[in-house]
Amino acid sequence: MRNSSGATTAEGRYDIRKGAAAYAPIVGAFGALAIPTVTVLFTSHKPKGSETLVALACGLLVVATIGSLTGSIGLAAIGAERDQTANLPPAVMYTAIPVAISIVSILASFEVLAAIYLKDEKGLFAITTGVGGLAATYFSSFAVADSWQSGPSDADLKSEWADGQWIKSKEIAYRKAGHVAAVSSAPVVLGLALRLCDVHWSLTPAGVNWVVGSGLVLSMAGTFAGVQRTKHAMYDSEQKGIHDWEAYLTPTIVGLYTLAVLVLLP
């Protein structure tokens, strides 16, 4: 294919199944790395009065372990798909929720540990947590970019089917992916601004329960929704492509979780 200048151009796309299969073992390693840290926290000597912070650090690492393990299994299941059906991009976005929360939780636990042992450096680790949240929302949003390629394998059927879908072409997919990334990253940017202005709340034991509990709930909800979204269309039904509310909701959940963590970190 040639462009308006007469030069040869290349057309490309990502196969979301191969990407999911490649990410699965990497994501699973997060959980394996978090377990030894939890063991050290329970057995090492800690400064007096740091019980709440230690509980928060352990809780965040537990969230990271569960999120990474369930996320890796979900990604492996998507990687085992035979056909690139339209339900796979939204399934990846749902499955990315526990993965992203795992990343944010691990980085947040580093900030909590810094608050215990390196108090002068905790601000740096808080910013690192926010940057990790930005990366997580971006990579989750990126699944929209190549969702245009998935769908019925028959060209004529796909052309008719695409008319009723939210993503109808490559141009629309790339534009919407940028919109989703911008919307979902807004809460993280707000959280980073608050931390830079040293605006945050003192965490109580009840607050620790809320942070850890919300991380667990969101991780499991994303896992279950991702599994449900991998269900294949029946013979008498059409493939269900990604919806606009799914595309905006999934990474925005990660952005809001990152915002909450940033304002509640010590």
mmCIF file of N, CA, C and O in Angstrom, residues 34-102:
data_model
loop_
_atom_site.group_PDB
_atom_site.id
_atom_site.type_symbol
_atom_site.label_atom_id
_atom_site.label_comp_id
_atom_site.label_asym_id
_atom_site.label_seq_id
_atom_site.Cartn_x
_atom_site.Cartn_y
_atom_site.Cartn_z
ATOM 1 N N ALA A 34 5.888 -10.302 46.413
ATOM 2 C CA ALA A 34 5.268 -9.648 47.568
ATOM 3 C C ALA A 34 5.263 -10.538 48.801
ATOM 4 O O ALA A 34 5.361 -10.044 49.932
ATOM 5 N N ILE A 35 5.158 -11.841 48.626
ATOM 6 C CA ILE A 35 5.040 -12.761 49.764
ATOM 7 C C ILE A 35 6.256 -12.696 50.690
ATOM 8 O O ILE A 35 6.105 -12.615 51.919
ATOM 9 N N PRO A 36 7.506 -12.748 50.177
ATOM 10 C CA PRO A 36 8.651 -12.641 51.103
ATOM 11 C C PRO A 36 8.667 -11.328 51.878
ATOM 12 O O PRO A 36 9.079 -11.300 53.048
ATOM 13 N N THR A 37 8.221 -10.243 51.254
ATOM 14 C CA THR A 37 8.200 -8.953 51.944
ATOM 15 C C THR A 37 7.239 -8.981 53.113
ATOM 16 O O THR A 37 7.520 -8.439 54.195
ATOM 17 N N VAL A 38 6.086 -9.591 52.929
ATOM 18 C CA VAL A 38 5.120 -9.718 54.022
ATOM 19 C C VAL A 38 5.726 -10.510 55.169
ATOM 20 O O VAL A 38 5.580 -10.153 56.350
ATOM 21 N N THR A 39 6.426 -11.581 54.842
ATOM 22 C CA THR A 39 7.062 -12.405 55.872
ATOM 23 C C THR A 39 8.078 -11.605 56.671
ATOM 24 O O THR A 39 8.138 -11.691 57.914
ATOM 25 N N VAL A 40 8.882 -10.795 55.979
ATOM 26 C CA VAL A 40 9.885 -9.971 56.664
ATOM 27 C C VAL A 40 9.217 -8.960 57.587
ATOM 28 O O VAL A 40 9.674 -8.724 58.716
ATOM 29 N N LEU A 41 8.118 -8.352 57.125
ATOM 30 C CA LEU A 41 7.426 -7.359 57.945
ATOM 31 C C LEU A 41 6.885 -7.961 59.233
ATOM 32 O O LEU A 41 6.876 -7.321 60.285
ATOM 33 N N PHE A 42 6.414 -9.192 59.166
ATOM 34 C CA PHE A 42 5.866 -9.836 60.350
ATOM 35 C C PHE A 42 6.949 -10.275 61.337
ATOM 36 O O PHE A 42 6.673 -10.433 62.534
ATOM 37 N N THR A 43 8.153 -10.475 60.861
ATOM 38 C CA THR A 43 9.184 -11.059 61.723
ATOM 39 C C THR A 43 10.289 -10.085 62.121
ATOM 40 O O THR A 43 11.048 -10.361 63.053
ATOM 41 N N SER A 44 10.408 -8.964 61.442
ATOM 42 C CA SER A 44 11.509 -8.044 61.734
ATOM 43 C C SER A 44 11.139 -7.074 62.855
ATOM 44 O O SER A 44 9.960 -6.882 63.177
ATOM 45 N N HIS A 45 12.160 -6.450 63.418
ATOM 46 C CA HIS A 45 11.949 -5.446 64.459
ATOM 47 C C HIS A 45 11.464 -4.146 63.831
ATOM 48 O O HIS A 45 12.014 -3.677 62.837
ATOM 49 N N LYS A 46 10.437 -3.561 64.423
ATOM 50 C CA LYS A 46 9.847 -2.343 63.887
ATOM 51 C C LYS A 46 9.831 -1.254 64.946
ATOM 52 O O LYS A 46 9.731 -1.543 66.148
ATOM 53 N N PRO A 47 9.942 0.012 64.520
ATOM 54 C CA PRO A 47 9.911 1.116 65.493
ATOM 55 C C PRO A 47 8.610 1.122 66.279
ATOM 56 O O PRO A 47 7.546 0.741 65.778
ATOM 57 N N LYS A 48 8.694 1.573 67.503
ATOM 58 C CA LYS A 48 7.524 1.634 68.361
ATOM 59 C C LYS A 48 6.503 2.633 67.792
ATOM 60 O O LYS A 48 6.856 3.707 67.333
ATOM 61 N N GLY A 49 5.220 2.259 67.845
ATOM 62 C CA GLY A 49 4.154 3.121 67.351
ATOM 63 C C GLY A 49 3.895 3.025 65.866
ATOM 64 O O GLY A 49 3.126 3.824 65.311
ATOM 65 N N SER A 50 4.520 2.077 65.196
ATOM 66 C CA SER A 50 4.347 1.940 63.739
ATOM 67 C C SER A 50 3.385 0.818 63.370
ATOM 68 O O SER A 50 3.368 0.377 62.222
ATOM 69 N N GLU A 51 2.588 0.345 64.332
ATOM 70 C CA GLU A 51 1.718 -0.806 64.080
ATOM 71 C C GLU A 51 0.725 -0.550 62.947
ATOM 72 O O GLU A 51 0.494 -1.410 62.089
ATOM 73 N N THR A 52 0.138 0.658 62.924
ATOM 74 C CA THR A 52 -0.843 0.973 61.876
ATOM 75 C C THR A 52 -0.189 0.985 60.503
ATOM 76 O O THR A 52 -0.757 0.466 59.530
ATOM 77 N N LEU A 53 1.002 1.546 60.417
ATOM 78 C CA LEU A 53 1.697 1.598 59.136
ATOM 79 C C LEU A 53 2.110 0.204 58.671
ATOM 80 O O LEU A 53 2.031 -0.114 57.474
ATOM 81 N N VAL A 54 2.555 -0.618 59.597
ATOM 82 C CA VAL A 54 2.930 -1.989 59.233
ATOM 83 C C VAL A 54 1.710 -2.754 58.736
ATOM 84 O O VAL A 54 1.772 -3.499 57.749
ATOM 85 N N ALA A 55 0.578 -2.554 59.400
ATOM 86 C CA ALA A 55 -0.657 -3.209 58.964
ATOM 87 C C ALA A 55 -1.042 -2.759 57.556
ATOM 88 O O ALA A 55 -1.473 -3.567 56.726
ATOM 89 N N LEU A 56 -0.873 -1.465 57.272
ATOM 90 C CA LEU A 56 -1.194 -0.957 55.937
ATOM 91 C C LEU A 56 -0.261 -1.537 54.892
ATOM 92 O O LEU A 56 -0.699 -1.953 53.813
ATOM 93 N N ALA A 57 1.040 -1.576 55.193
ATOM 94 C CA ALA A 57 2.006 -2.119 54.240
ATOM 95 C C ALA A 57 1.710 -3.582 53.948
ATOM 96 O O ALA A 57 1.716 -4.010 52.785
ATOM 97 N N CYS A 58 1.439 -4.373 54.994
ATOM 98 C CA CYS A 58 1.118 -5.792 54.796
ATOM 99 C C CYS A 58 -0.173 -5.950 53.997
ATOM 100 O O CYS A 58 -0.268 -6.799 53.098
ATOM 101 N N GLY A 59 -1.183 -5.131 54.334
ATOM 102 C CA GLY A 59 -2.453 -5.216 53.621
ATOM 103 C C GLY A 59 -2.308 -4.898 52.145
ATOM 104 O O GLY A 59 -2.884 -5.586 51.286
ATOM 105 N N LEU A 60 -1.532 -3.871 51.832
ATOM 106 C CA LEU A 60 -1.320 -3.520 50.424
ATOM 107 C C LEU A 60 -0.586 -4.630 49.674
ATOM 108 O O LEU A 60 -0.882 -4.913 48.508
ATOM 109 N N LEU A 61 0.368 -5.260 50.339
ATOM 110 C CA LEU A 61 1.091 -6.355 49.691
ATOM 111 C C LEU A 61 0.201 -7.569 49.478
ATOM 112 O O LEU A 61 0.342 -8.287 48.481
ATOM 113 N N VAL A 62 -0.728 -7.814 50.404
ATOM 114 C CA VAL A 62 -1.683 -8.906 50.224
ATOM 115 C C VAL A 62 -2.595 -8.612 49.033
ATOM 116 O O VAL A 62 -2.894 -9.500 48.210
ATOM 117 N N VAL A 63 -3.055 -7.365 48.928
ATOM 118 C CA VAL A 63 -3.863 -6.962 47.774
ATOM 119 C C VAL A 63 -3.077 -7.175 46.483
ATOM 120 O O VAL A 63 -3.613 -7.683 45.487
ATOM 121 N N ALA A 64 -1.798 -6.802 46.502
ATOM 122 C CA ALA A 64 -0.957 -6.976 45.321
ATOM 123 C C ALA A 64 -0.820 -8.454 44.956
ATOM 124 O O ALA A 64 -0.847 -8.820 43.771
ATOM 125 N N THR A 65 -0.676 -9.305 45.969
ATOM 126 C CA THR A 65 -0.533 -10.739 45.712
ATOM 127 C C THR A 65 -1.791 -11.306 45.067
ATOM 128 O O THR A 65 -1.728 -12.009 44.038
ATOM 129 N N ILE A 66 -2.939 -11.005 45.642
ATOM 130 C CA ILE A 66 -4.195 -11.527 45.105
ATOM 131 C C ILE A 66 -4.477 -10.961 43.720
ATOM 132 O O ILE A 66 -4.869 -11.682 42.792
ATOM 133 N N GLY A 67 -4.274 -9.649 43.559
ATOM 134 C CA GLY A 67 -4.534 -9.025 42.271
ATOM 135 C C GLY A 67 -3.644 -9.573 41.171
ATOM 136 O O GLY A 67 -4.103 -9.819 40.052
ATOM 137 N N SER A 68 -2.378 -9.770 41.467
ATOM 138 C CA SER A 68 -1.460 -10.264 40.445
ATOM 139 C C SER A 68 -1.741 -11.719 40.085
ATOM 140 O O SER A 68 -1.690 -12.097 38.905
ATOM 141 N N LEU A 69 -2.048 -12.537 41.074
ATOM 142 C CA LEU A 69 -2.302 -13.955 40.788
ATOM 143 C C LEU A 69 -3.584 -14.139 39.987
ATOM 144 O O LEU A 69 -3.618 -14.871 38.990
ATOM 145 N N THR A 70 -4.666 -13.500 40.420
ATOM 146 C CA THR A 70 -5.922 -13.626 39.675
ATOM 147 C C THR A 70 -5.810 -12.976 38.298
ATOM 148 O O THR A 70 -6.342 -13.486 37.310
ATOM 149 N N GLY A 71 -5.100 -11.838 38.230
ATOM 150 C CA GLY A 71 -4.929 -11.181 36.944
ATOM 151 C C GLY A 71 -4.127 -12.015 35.967
ATOM 152 O O GLY A 71 -4.440 -12.075 34.779
ATOM 153 N N SER A 72 -3.079 -12.669 36.467
ATOM 154 C CA SER A 72 -2.254 -13.487 35.579
ATOM 155 C C SER A 72 -3.029 -14.677 35.035
ATOM 156 O O SER A 72 -2.886 -15.054 33.862
ATOM 157 N N ILE A 73 -3.880 -15.271 35.857
ATOM 158 C CA ILE A 73 -4.702 -16.397 35.391
ATOM 159 C C ILE A 73 -5.692 -15.923 34.328
ATOM 160 O O ILE A 73 -5.912 -16.583 33.302
ATOM 161 N N GLY A 74 -6.299 -14.743 34.573
ATOM 162 C CA GLY A 74 -7.230 -14.199 33.587
ATOM 163 C C GLY A 74 -6.550 -13.885 32.271
ATOM 164 O O GLY A 74 -7.097 -14.161 31.192
ATOM 165 N N LEU A 75 -5.358 -13.311 32.318
ATOM 166 C CA LEU A 75 -4.630 -13.008 31.091
ATOM 167 C C LEU A 75 -4.224 -14.278 30.351
ATOM 168 O O LEU A 75 -4.255 -14.334 29.118
ATOM 169 N N ALA A 76 -3.828 -15.312 31.103
ATOM 170 C CA ALA A 76 -3.468 -16.583 30.474
ATOM 171 C C ALA A 76 -4.661 -17.198 29.766
ATOM 172 O O ALA A 76 -4.524 -17.779 28.672
ATOM 173 N N ALA A 77 -5.844 -17.068 30.366
ATOM 174 C CA ALA A 77 -7.054 -17.600 29.733
ATOM 175 C C ALA A 77 -7.349 -16.872 28.427
ATOM 176 O O ALA A 77 -7.732 -17.493 27.426
ATOM 177 N N ILE A 78 -7.159 -15.560 28.424
ATOM 178 C CA ILE A 78 -7.377 -14.789 27.193
ATOM 179 C C ILE A 78 -6.340 -15.180 26.142
ATOM 180 O O ILE A 78 -6.649 -15.282 24.949
ATOM 181 N N GLY A 79 -5.102 -15.398 26.585
ATOM 182 C CA GLY A 79 -4.060 -15.813 25.645
ATOM 183 C C GLY A 79 -4.325 -17.161 25.006
ATOM 184 O O GLY A 79 -3.804 -17.458 23.928
ATOM 185 N N ALA A 80 -5.144 -17.982 25.656
ATOM 186 C CA ALA A 80 -5.466 -19.305 25.115
ATOM 187 C C ALA A 80 -6.614 -19.279 24.122
ATOM 188 O O ALA A 80 -6.958 -20.320 23.546
ATOM 189 N N GLU A 81 -7.216 -18.103 23.895
ATOM 190 C CA GLU A 81 -8.331 -18.002 22.951
ATOM 191 C C GLU A 81 -7.875 -18.353 21.542
ATOM 192 O O GLU A 81 -6.777 -17.972 21.117
ATOM 193 N N ARG A 82 -8.724 -19.036 20.804
ATOM 194 C CA ARG A 82 -8.388 -19.447 19.438
ATOM 195 C C ARG A 82 -8.662 -18.354 18.422
ATOM 196 O O ARG A 82 -7.911 -18.168 17.464
ATOM 197 N N ASP A 83 -9.754 -17.621 18.604
ATOM 198 C CA ASP A 83 -10.163 -16.593 17.652
ATOM 199 C C ASP A 83 -10.152 -15.215 18.315
ATOM 200 O O ASP A 83 -10.407 -15.086 19.517
ATOM 201 N N GLN A 84 -9.898 -14.188 17.507
ATOM 202 C CA GLN A 84 -9.847 -12.826 18.020
ATOM 203 C C GLN A 84 -11.264 -12.233 17.995
ATOM 204 O O GLN A 84 -11.579 -11.357 17.187
ATOM 205 N N THR A 85 -12.089 -12.699 18.899
ATOM 206 C CA THR A 85 -13.473 -12.258 18.950
ATOM 207 C C THR A 85 -13.595 -10.886 19.618
ATOM 208 O O THR A 85 -12.697 -10.432 20.310
ATOM 209 N N ALA A 86 -14.739 -10.255 19.424
ATOM 210 C CA ALA A 86 -14.915 -8.866 19.855
ATOM 211 C C ALA A 86 -14.977 -8.718 21.365
ATOM 212 O O ALA A 86 -14.829 -7.610 21.882
ATOM 213 N N ASN A 87 -15.208 -9.798 22.074
ATOM 214 C CA ASN A 87 -15.318 -9.692 23.534
ATOM 215 C C ASN A 87 -13.954 -9.661 24.230
ATOM 216 O O ASN A 87 -13.884 -9.372 25.428
ATOM 217 N N LEU A 88 -12.883 -9.924 23.518
ATOM 218 C CA LEU A 88 -11.574 -10.006 24.155
ATOM 219 C C LEU A 88 -11.016 -8.650 24.609
ATOM 220 O O LEU A 88 -10.455 -8.569 25.713
ATOM 221 N N PRO A 89 -11.101 -7.570 23.807
ATOM 222 C CA PRO A 89 -10.604 -6.286 24.320
ATOM 223 C C PRO A 89 -11.255 -5.841 25.626
ATOM 224 O O PRO A 89 -10.537 -5.459 26.565
ATOM 225 N N PRO A 90 -12.595 -5.886 25.750
ATOM 226 C CA PRO A 90 -13.164 -5.520 27.054
ATOM 227 C C PRO A 90 -12.786 -6.497 28.155
ATOM 228 O O PRO A 90 -12.629 -6.098 29.317
ATOM 229 N N ALA A 91 -12.622 -7.776 27.817
ATOM 230 C CA ALA A 91 -12.197 -8.748 28.827
ATOM 231 C C ALA A 91 -10.811 -8.402 29.347
ATOM 232 O O ALA A 91 -10.543 -8.508 30.552
ATOM 233 N N VAL A 92 -9.936 -7.965 28.466
ATOM 234 C CA VAL A 92 -8.594 -7.554 28.881
ATOM 235 C C VAL A 92 -8.659 -6.326 29.777
ATOM 236 O O VAL A 92 -7.936 -6.230 30.777
ATOM 237 N N MET A 93 -9.540 -5.379 29.449
ATOM 238 C CA MET A 93 -9.643 -4.161 30.248
ATOM 239 C C MET A 93 -10.156 -4.467 31.652
ATOM 240 O O MET A 93 -9.703 -3.877 32.635
ATOM 241 N N TYR A 94 -11.113 -5.381 31.764
ATOM 242 C CA TYR A 94 -11.582 -5.785 33.092
ATOM 243 C C TYR A 94 -10.472 -6.505 33.861
ATOM 244 O O TYR A 94 -10.256 -6.258 35.047
ATOM 245 N N THR A 95 -9.786 -7.413 33.176
ATOM 246 C CA THR A 95 -8.715 -8.174 33.830
ATOM 247 C C THR A 95 -7.551 -7.273 34.220
ATOM 248 O O THR A 95 -6.810 -7.576 35.165
ATOM 249 N N ALA A 96 -7.403 -6.161 33.520
ATOM 250 C CA ALA A 96 -6.326 -5.227 33.841
ATOM 251 C C ALA A 96 -6.559 -4.517 35.166
ATOM 252 O O ALA A 96 -5.610 -3.972 35.744
ATOM 253 N N ILE A 97 -7.801 -4.509 35.673
ATOM 254 C CA ILE A 97 -8.077 -3.840 36.943
ATOM 255 C C ILE A 97 -7.281 -4.471 38.086
ATOM 256 O O ILE A 97 -6.560 -3.764 38.801
ATOM 257 N N PRO A 98 -7.381 -5.794 38.333
ATOM 258 C CA PRO A 98 -6.566 -6.368 39.413
ATOM 259 C C PRO A 98 -5.069 -6.238 39.162
ATOM 260 O O PRO A 98 -4.292 -6.062 40.106
ATOM 261 N N VAL A 99 -4.670 -6.303 37.898
ATOM 262 C CA VAL A 99 -3.242 -6.156 37.591
ATOM 263 C C VAL A 99 -2.760 -4.756 37.949
ATOM 264 O O VAL A 99 -1.721 -4.575 38.597
ATOM 265 N N ALA A 100 -3.522 -3.737 37.532
ATOM 266 C CA ALA A 100 -3.136 -2.355 37.805
ATOM 267 C C ALA A 100 -3.174 -2.044 39.299
ATOM 268 O O ALA A 100 -2.287 -1.363 39.827
ATOM 269 N N ILE A 101 -4.191 -2.535 39.989
ATOM 270 C CA ILE A 101 -4.274 -2.311 41.431
ATOM 271 C C ILE A 101 -3.114 -2.996 42.134
ATOM 272 O O ILE A 101 -2.586 -2.486 43.136
ATOM 273 N N SER A 102 -2.684 -4.136 41.620
ATOM 274 C CA SER A 102 -1.522 -4.816 42.186
ATOM 275 C C SER A 102 -0.275 -3.947 42.068
ATOM 276 O O SER A 102 0.499 -3.811 43.029
#
